[in-house]
XYZ file of C-alpha atoms in Angstrom:
515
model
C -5.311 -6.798 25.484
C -8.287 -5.955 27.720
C -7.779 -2.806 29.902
C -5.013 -1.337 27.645
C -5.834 1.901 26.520
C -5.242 1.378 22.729
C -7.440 -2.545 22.607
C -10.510 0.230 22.309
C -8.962 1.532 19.097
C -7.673 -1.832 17.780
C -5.036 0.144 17.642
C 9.796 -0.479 1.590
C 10.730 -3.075 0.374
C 14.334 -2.045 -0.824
C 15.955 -3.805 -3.432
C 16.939 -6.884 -2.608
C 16.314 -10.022 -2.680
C 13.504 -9.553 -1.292
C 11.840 -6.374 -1.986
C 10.847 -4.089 -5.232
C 13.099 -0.716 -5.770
C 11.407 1.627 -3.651
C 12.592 5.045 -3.033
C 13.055 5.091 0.772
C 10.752 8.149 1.005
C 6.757 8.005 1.371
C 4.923 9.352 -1.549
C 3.761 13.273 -1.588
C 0.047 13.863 -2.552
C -0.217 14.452 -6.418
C -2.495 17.899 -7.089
C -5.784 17.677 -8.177
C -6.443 16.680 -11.380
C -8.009 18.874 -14.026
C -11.594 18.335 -15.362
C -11.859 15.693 -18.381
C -14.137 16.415 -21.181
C -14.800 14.314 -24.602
C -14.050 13.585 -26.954
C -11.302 16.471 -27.264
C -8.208 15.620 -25.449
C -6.829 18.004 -23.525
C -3.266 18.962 -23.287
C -0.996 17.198 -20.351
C -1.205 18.472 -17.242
C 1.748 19.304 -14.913
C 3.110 16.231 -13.476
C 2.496 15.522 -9.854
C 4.607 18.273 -7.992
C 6.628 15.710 -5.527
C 7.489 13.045 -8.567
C 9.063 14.590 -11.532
C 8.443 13.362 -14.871
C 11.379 11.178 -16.390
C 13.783 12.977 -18.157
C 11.999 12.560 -21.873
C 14.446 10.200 -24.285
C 14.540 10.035 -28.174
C 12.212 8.184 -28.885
C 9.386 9.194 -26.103
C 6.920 11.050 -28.005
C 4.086 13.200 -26.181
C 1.917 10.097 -26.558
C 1.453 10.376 -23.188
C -0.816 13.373 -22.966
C -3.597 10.445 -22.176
C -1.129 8.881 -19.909
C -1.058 11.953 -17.800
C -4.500 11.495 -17.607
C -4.522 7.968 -16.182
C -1.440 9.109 -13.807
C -4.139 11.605 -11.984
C -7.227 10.144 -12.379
C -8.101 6.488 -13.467
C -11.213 6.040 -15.800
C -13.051 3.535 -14.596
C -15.707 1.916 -16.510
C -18.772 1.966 -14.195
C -22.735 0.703 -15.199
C -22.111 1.116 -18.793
C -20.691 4.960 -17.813
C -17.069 7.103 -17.889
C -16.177 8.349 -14.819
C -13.458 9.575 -12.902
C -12.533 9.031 -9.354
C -10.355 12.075 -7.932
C -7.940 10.807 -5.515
C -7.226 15.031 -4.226
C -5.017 15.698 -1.828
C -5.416 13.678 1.099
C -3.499 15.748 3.326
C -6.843 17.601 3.608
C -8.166 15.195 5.215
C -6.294 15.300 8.595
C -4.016 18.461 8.652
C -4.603 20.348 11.527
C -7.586 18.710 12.580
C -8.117 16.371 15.340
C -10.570 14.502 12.991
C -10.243 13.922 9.802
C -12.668 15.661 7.514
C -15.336 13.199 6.027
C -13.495 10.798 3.374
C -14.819 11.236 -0.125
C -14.839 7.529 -0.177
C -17.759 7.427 1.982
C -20.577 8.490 -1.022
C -20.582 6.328 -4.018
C -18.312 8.313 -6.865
C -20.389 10.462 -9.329
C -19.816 10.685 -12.880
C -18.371 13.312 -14.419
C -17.967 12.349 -18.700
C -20.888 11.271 -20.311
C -20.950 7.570 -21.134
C -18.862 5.868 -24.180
C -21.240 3.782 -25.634
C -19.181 3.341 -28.537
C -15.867 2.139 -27.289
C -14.763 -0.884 -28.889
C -14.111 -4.314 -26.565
C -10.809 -5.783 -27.706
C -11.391 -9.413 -28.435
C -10.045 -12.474 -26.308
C -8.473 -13.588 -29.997
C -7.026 -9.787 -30.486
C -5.339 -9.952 -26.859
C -4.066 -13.055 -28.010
C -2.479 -12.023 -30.976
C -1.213 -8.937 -29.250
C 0.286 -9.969 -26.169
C 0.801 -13.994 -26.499
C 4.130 -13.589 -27.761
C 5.236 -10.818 -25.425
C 5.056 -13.820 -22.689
C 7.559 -16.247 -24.672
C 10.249 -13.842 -23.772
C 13.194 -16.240 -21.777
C 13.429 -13.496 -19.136
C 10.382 -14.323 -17.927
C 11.475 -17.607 -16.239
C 10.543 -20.878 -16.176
C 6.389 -20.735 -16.610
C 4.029 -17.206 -16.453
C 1.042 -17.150 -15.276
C -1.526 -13.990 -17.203
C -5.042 -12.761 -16.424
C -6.547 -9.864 -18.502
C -10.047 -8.868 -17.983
C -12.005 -6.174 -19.498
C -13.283 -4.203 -16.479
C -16.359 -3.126 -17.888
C -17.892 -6.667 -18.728
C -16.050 -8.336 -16.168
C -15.476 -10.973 -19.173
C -12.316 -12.500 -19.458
C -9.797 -11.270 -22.449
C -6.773 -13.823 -21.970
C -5.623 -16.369 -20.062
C -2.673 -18.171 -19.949
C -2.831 -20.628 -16.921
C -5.101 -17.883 -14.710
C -6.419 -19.688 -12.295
C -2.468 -21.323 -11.474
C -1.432 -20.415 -7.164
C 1.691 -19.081 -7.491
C 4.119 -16.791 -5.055
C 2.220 -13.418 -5.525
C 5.730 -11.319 -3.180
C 4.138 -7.824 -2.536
C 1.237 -7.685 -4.841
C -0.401 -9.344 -1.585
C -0.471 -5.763 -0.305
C -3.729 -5.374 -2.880
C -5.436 -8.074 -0.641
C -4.401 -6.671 2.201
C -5.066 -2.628 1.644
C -8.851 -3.966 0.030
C -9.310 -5.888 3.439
C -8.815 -3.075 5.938
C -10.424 -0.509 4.046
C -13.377 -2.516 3.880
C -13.068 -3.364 7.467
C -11.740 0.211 8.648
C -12.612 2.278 6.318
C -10.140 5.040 5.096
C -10.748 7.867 7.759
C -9.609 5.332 10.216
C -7.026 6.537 12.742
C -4.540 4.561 14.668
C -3.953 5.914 18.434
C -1.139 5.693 20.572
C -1.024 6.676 23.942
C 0.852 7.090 27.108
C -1.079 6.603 30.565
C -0.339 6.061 34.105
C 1.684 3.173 35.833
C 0.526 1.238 38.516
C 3.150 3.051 40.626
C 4.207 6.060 41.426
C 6.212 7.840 38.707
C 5.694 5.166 36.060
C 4.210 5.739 32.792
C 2.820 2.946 30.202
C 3.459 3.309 26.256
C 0.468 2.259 24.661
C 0.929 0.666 21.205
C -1.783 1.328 18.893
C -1.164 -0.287 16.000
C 0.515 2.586 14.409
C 3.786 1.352 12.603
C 4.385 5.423 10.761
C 4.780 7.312 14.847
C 8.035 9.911 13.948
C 10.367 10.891 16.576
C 10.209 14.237 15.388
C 9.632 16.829 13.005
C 11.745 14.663 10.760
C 10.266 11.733 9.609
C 10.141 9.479 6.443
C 6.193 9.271 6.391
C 4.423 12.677 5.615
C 1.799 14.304 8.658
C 3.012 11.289 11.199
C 2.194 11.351 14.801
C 4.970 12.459 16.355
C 6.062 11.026 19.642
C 8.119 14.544 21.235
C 4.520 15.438 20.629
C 3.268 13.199 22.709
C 5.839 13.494 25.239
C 4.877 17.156 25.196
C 1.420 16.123 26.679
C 3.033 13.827 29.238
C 5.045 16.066 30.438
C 2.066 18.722 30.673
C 0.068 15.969 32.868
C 2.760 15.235 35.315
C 2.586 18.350 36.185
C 6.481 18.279 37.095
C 6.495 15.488 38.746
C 9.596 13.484 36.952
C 8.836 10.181 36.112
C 10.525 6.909 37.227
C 10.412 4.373 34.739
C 8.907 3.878 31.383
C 6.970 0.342 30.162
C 5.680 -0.493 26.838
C 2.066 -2.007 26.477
C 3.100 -4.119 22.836
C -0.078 -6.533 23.866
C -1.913 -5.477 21.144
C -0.131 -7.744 18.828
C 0.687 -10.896 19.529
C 2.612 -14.408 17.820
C 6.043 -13.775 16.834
C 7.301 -10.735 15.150
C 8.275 -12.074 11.698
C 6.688 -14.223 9.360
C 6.124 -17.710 8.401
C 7.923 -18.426 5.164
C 10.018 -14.912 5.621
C 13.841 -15.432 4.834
C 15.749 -15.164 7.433
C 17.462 -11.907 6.682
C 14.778 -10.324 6.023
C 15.226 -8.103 9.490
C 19.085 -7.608 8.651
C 18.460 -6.682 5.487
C 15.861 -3.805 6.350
C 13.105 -5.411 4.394
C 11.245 -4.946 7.154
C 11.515 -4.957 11.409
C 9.576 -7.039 13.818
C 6.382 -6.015 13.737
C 5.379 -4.624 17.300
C 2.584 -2.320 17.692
C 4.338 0.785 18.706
C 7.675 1.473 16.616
C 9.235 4.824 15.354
C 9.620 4.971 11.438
C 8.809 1.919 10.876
C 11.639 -0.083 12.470
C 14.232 2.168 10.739
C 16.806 3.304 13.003
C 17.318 6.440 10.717
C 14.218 8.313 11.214
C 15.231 10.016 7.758
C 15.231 7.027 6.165
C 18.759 7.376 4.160
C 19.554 3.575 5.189
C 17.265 0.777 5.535
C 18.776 -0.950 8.459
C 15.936 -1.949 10.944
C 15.843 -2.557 14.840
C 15.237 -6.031 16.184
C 13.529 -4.147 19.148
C 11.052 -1.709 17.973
C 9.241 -1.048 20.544
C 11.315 -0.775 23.497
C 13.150 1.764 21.270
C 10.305 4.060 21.036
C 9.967 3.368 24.662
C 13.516 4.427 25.196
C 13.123 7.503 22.787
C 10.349 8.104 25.272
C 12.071 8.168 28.585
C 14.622 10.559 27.169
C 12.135 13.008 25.954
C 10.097 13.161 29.166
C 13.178 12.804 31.211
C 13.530 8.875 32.521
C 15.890 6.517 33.096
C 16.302 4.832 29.546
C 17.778 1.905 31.570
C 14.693 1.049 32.900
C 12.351 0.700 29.770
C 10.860 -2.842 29.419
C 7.695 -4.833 28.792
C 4.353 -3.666 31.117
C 0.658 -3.834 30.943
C -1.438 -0.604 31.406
C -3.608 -1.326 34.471
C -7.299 -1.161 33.785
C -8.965 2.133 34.397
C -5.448 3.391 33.741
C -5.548 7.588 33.395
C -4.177 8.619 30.303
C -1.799 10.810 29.778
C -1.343 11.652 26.187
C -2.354 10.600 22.899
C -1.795 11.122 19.481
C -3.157 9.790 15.976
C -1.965 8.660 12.786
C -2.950 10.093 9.370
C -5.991 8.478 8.065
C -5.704 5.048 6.862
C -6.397 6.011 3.198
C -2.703 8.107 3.778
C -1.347 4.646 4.581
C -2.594 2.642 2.590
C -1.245 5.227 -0.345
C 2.362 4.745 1.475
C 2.292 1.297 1.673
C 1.128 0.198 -1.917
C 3.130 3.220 -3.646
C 6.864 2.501 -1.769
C 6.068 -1.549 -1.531
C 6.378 -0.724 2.733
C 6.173 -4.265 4.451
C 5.614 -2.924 7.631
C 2.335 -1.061 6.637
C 1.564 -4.369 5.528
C 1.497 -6.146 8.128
C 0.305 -3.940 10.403
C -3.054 -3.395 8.499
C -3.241 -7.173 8.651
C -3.201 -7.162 12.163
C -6.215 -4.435 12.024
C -8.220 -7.111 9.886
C -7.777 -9.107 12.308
C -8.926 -6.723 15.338
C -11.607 -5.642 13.534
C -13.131 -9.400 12.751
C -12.437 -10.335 16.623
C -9.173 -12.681 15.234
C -5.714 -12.678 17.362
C -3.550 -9.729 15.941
C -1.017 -12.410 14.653
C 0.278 -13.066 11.058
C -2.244 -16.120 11.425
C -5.285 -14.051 12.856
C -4.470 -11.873 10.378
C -4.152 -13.754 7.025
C -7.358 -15.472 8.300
C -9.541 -12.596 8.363
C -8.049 -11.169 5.415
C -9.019 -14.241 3.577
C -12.733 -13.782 5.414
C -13.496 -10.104 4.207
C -12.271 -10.376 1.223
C -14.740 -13.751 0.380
C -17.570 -11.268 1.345
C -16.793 -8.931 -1.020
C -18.162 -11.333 -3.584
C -14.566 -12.944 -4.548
C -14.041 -16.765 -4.747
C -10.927 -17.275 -2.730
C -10.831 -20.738 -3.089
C -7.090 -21.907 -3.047
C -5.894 -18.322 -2.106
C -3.382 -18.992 0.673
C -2.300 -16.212 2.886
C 0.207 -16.515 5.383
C 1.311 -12.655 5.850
C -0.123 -9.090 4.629
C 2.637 -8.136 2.646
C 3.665 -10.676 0.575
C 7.421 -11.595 1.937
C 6.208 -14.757 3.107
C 7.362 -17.609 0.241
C 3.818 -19.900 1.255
C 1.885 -17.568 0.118
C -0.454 -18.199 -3.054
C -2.953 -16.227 -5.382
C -3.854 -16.858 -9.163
C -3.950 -14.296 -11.185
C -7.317 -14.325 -11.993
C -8.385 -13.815 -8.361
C -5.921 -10.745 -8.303
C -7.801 -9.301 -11.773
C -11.544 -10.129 -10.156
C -10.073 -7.845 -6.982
C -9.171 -5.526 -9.462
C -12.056 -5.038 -11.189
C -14.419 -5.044 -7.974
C -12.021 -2.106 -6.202
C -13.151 -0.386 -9.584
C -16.863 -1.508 -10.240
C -18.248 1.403 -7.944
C -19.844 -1.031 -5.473
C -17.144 -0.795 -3.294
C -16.372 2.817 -2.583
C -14.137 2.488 0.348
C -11.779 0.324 -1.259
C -10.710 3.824 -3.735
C -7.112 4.520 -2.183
C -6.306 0.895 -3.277
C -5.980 2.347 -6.949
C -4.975 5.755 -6.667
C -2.109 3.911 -4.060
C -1.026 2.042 -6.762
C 2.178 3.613 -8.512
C 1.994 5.038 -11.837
C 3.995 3.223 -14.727
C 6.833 5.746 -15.198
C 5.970 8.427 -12.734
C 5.785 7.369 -9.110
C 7.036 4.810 -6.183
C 7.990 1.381 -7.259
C 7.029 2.193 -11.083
C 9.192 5.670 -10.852
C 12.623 4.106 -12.450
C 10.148 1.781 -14.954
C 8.526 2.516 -18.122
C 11.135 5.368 -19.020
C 13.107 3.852 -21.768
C 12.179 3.169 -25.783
C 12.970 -0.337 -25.475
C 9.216 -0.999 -26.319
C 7.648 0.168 -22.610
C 7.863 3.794 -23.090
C 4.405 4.183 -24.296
C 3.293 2.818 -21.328
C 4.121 5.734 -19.112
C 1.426 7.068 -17.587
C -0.601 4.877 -18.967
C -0.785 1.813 -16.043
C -1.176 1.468 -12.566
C 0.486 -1.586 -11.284
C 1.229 -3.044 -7.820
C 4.882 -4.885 -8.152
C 6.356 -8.183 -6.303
C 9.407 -9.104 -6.075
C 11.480 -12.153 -4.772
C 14.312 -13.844 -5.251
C 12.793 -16.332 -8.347
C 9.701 -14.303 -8.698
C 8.527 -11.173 -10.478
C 4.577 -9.873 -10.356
C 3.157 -6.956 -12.021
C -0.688 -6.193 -11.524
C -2.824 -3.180 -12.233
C -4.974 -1.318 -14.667
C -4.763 0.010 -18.182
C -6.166 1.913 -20.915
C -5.967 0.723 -24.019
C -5.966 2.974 -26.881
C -9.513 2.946 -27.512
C -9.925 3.952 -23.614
C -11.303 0.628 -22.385
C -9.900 0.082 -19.446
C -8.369 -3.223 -18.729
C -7.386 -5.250 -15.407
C -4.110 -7.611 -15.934
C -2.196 -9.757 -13.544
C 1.066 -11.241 -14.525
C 3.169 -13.827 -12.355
C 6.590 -15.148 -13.694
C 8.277 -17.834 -11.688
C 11.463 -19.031 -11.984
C 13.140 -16.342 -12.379
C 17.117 -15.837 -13.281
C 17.458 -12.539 -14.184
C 15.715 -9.841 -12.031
C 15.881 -6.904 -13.769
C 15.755 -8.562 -17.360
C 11.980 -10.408 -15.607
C 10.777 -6.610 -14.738
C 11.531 -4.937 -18.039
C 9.716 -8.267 -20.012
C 6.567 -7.626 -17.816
C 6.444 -3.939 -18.594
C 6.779 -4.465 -22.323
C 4.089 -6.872 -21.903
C 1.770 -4.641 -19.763
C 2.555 -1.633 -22.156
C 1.251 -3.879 -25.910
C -2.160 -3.899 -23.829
C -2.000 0.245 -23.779
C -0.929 0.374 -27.954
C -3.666 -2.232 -28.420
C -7.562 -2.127 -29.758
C -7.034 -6.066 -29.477
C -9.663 -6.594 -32.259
């Protein structure tokens, strides 16, 4: 990786068997939520303007003028205070600007309610009673694993095997978005770049690291770097002279390009493509994402998408190294990594994933490698203050069937990305999709079938896998404490019938004081 021009930078799951639903399409920026004030509630703000609200059902009462609430800004519990952390529009934070404007993220969050002294703490016995026999329901597989944990406190509500390592599928993106913000930080920017050859006429694609690069104007990722863009600037530095051949630098990455413990149609099936450190759309070959099918060759397509836009022979495209010293040409940068991270946790994308992995690793001086990368994950994380004893980690995204976490590691994650000591980690929650309302969660929470009242009420990160359903996020109970949870069924026969038992589950915490 030395001498390459990007080493200095270090750079959806469908539905399947492998994947949540996602929508195909990355996530617009919800507006900015109005100002709270207490104890009067106010009335429900407009939904997010890219996510409409469910169609409301018989049945659906407005009992979710609160839930609006949580959808736009979660109350976090915080040194015995209220407060709110604003997610805004993070657009704002790169549009039109070669930097990105100073993160919020980067000064610890304010508060803006006065504190609650006097909401109640549900009781481990009340949880019990509440939610214990949600978890006897047959859809839920063979054995379930729960944590809930009362954020403020950090005390432990229920437990029902918690500290159990079972297959987490993609709520390992939570380990791996909290890892590379803390190592990145969310202004972060991925670069790639196009210098020149060692010969005449030849140009080197620099990967980056930056698995969102569009084609085009048209893209399935909002504000992506766009690679006619970057041909544009090529082109520019030539100054006419026509290039001869085209290589692609992929040598920021290394190891194979899919996973241990990955099935083996997971490529086929457009779970997800090799990961490579330059690709257009991430792998998809429709840059408007209306199919899933992936390429097995990422990068030399974006080098062949390349030589056509700057006038090459696409014939010649192939592996190179940028020489050291090597003038650049062109360069462009991805949104910020909070924008990504937001993507990737609200549309389940795999490739995000493991691409952020792979910046763990960089950034801890680790091979860029699903190894490298699950190592260093594992490393930041422990200094966070997190005992990650038994946690196994064998990818960033949670397709890999070796991995392991108990749920009562995933609820002590939870509750640190929300216990103000960790401000960078912030686009972890407001990624997560809202029960109801947005990404994997959209299609959820929208019938009367006893999960209804949880609309707009949770935050969850799903998982998926053939035998394996995961649900884990936040909540407000209806005396506004607001609760961690981590639920793991294994064994799993019926999919759907597994995701609709979890979200009846998750929603009792919401209708319960648990006293």
């Amino acid at each position: 990786m030395a001498g390459t021009a990007a080493a200095a930078q270090g750079g959806g799951e469908a539905l399947s068997a492998h994947g949540d639903a996602g929508t195909g399409a990355a996530p617009e920026v919800p507006a900015e939520p109005p100002t709270l004030r207490l104890p009067a509630r106010p009335p429900m703000p407009p939904p997010p303007a890219d996510v409409p609200p469910p169609a409301r059902r018989p049945g659906r009462p407005n009992r979710i003028l609160i839930g609006a609430l949580a959808a736009l800004g979660v109350l976090v519990l915080i040194a015995g205070g209220l407060v709110v952390f604003r997610p805004g529009p993070v657009e704002k934070l790169f549009a039109g600007a070669a930097t990105p404007s100073p993160s919020p993220s980067t000064a610890a969050p304010k508060p803006v309610l006065s504190p609650v002294s006097g909401a109640a703490a549900p009781t481990p016995a009340g949880v019990a009673r509440a939610l214990g026999p949600k978890l006897t329901d047959p859809r839920l597989g063979a054995r379930t694993a729960v944590s809930v944990v009362d954020v403020a406190t950090n005390s432990a509500l229920y437990g029902k095997t918690p500290d159990a390592m079972e297959v987490p599928a993609s709520v390992t993106k939570l380990v791996t978005a909290s890892a590379v913000l803390t190592v990145r930080g969310p202004t972060y920017r991925l670069t790639t770049s196009v210098v020149a050859g060692s010969k005449p006429g030849e140009v080197v694609l620099v990967g980056g690291g930056d698995p969102t690069l569009a084609t085009n104007g048209h893209s399935i990722y909002p504000e992506a770097a766009r690679l006619d863009k970057l041909a544009d600037q090529v082109k520019k530095a030539l100054h006419g002279v026509k290039p001869t051949r085209v290589l692609v630098d992929s040598s920021l990455f290394g190891g194979p390009g899919t996973g241990p413990g990955w099935d083996g149609d997971i490529v086929s099936g457009g779970d997800a493509a090799p990961i490579r450190p330059v690709m257009l759309n991430g792998g998809r070959v429709d840059p408007n994402g209306a199919t899933a099918v992936r390429t097995t060759e990422p990068d030399l397509d974006a080098g062949r998408k390349l030589a056509q836009f700057i006038g090459a022979p696409t014939n010649t495209v192939t592996h190179g190294k940028a020489p050291s010293g090597a003038r650049r040409l062109g360069a462009v940068k991805s949104p910020p990594l909070l924008h990504l991270i937001e993507m990737m946790l609200q549309h389940s994308d795999n490739v995000i994933a493991e691409t952020m992995a792979r910046q763990v690793a960089l950034a801890e001086g680790k091979p860029a490698t699903f190894a490298g990368g699950a190592a260093a994950t594992t490393e930041v994380i422990k200094r966070l203050g997190l005992n990650t004893a038994g946690l196994q980690l064998h990818d960033g995204s949670g397709l890999s069937r070796k991995d392991r976490i108990s749920p009562s590691f995933l609820t002590s994650l939870l509750t640190s990305i929300t216990d103000g000591k960790h401000p960078k980690l912030w686009p972890v929650w407001t990624g997560m999709p809202v029960a109801g309302y947005s990404g994997t969660l959209l299609n959820r929470y929208t019938s009367s079938a006893g999960d209804a009242r949880g609309a707009g009420m949770i935050r969850a990160k799903t998982g998926s896998l053939n035998g394996t359903s995961t649900l884990a996020g936040l909540v407000l109970d209806s005396d506004g404490r607001l609760l961690a949870f981590a639920m793991m069924a294994e064994g799993v026969t019926d999919w759907g019938g597994a995701e609709a038992a979890l979200d009846v589950a998750a929603t009792t915490l919401v209708g319960c004081g648990c006293r």
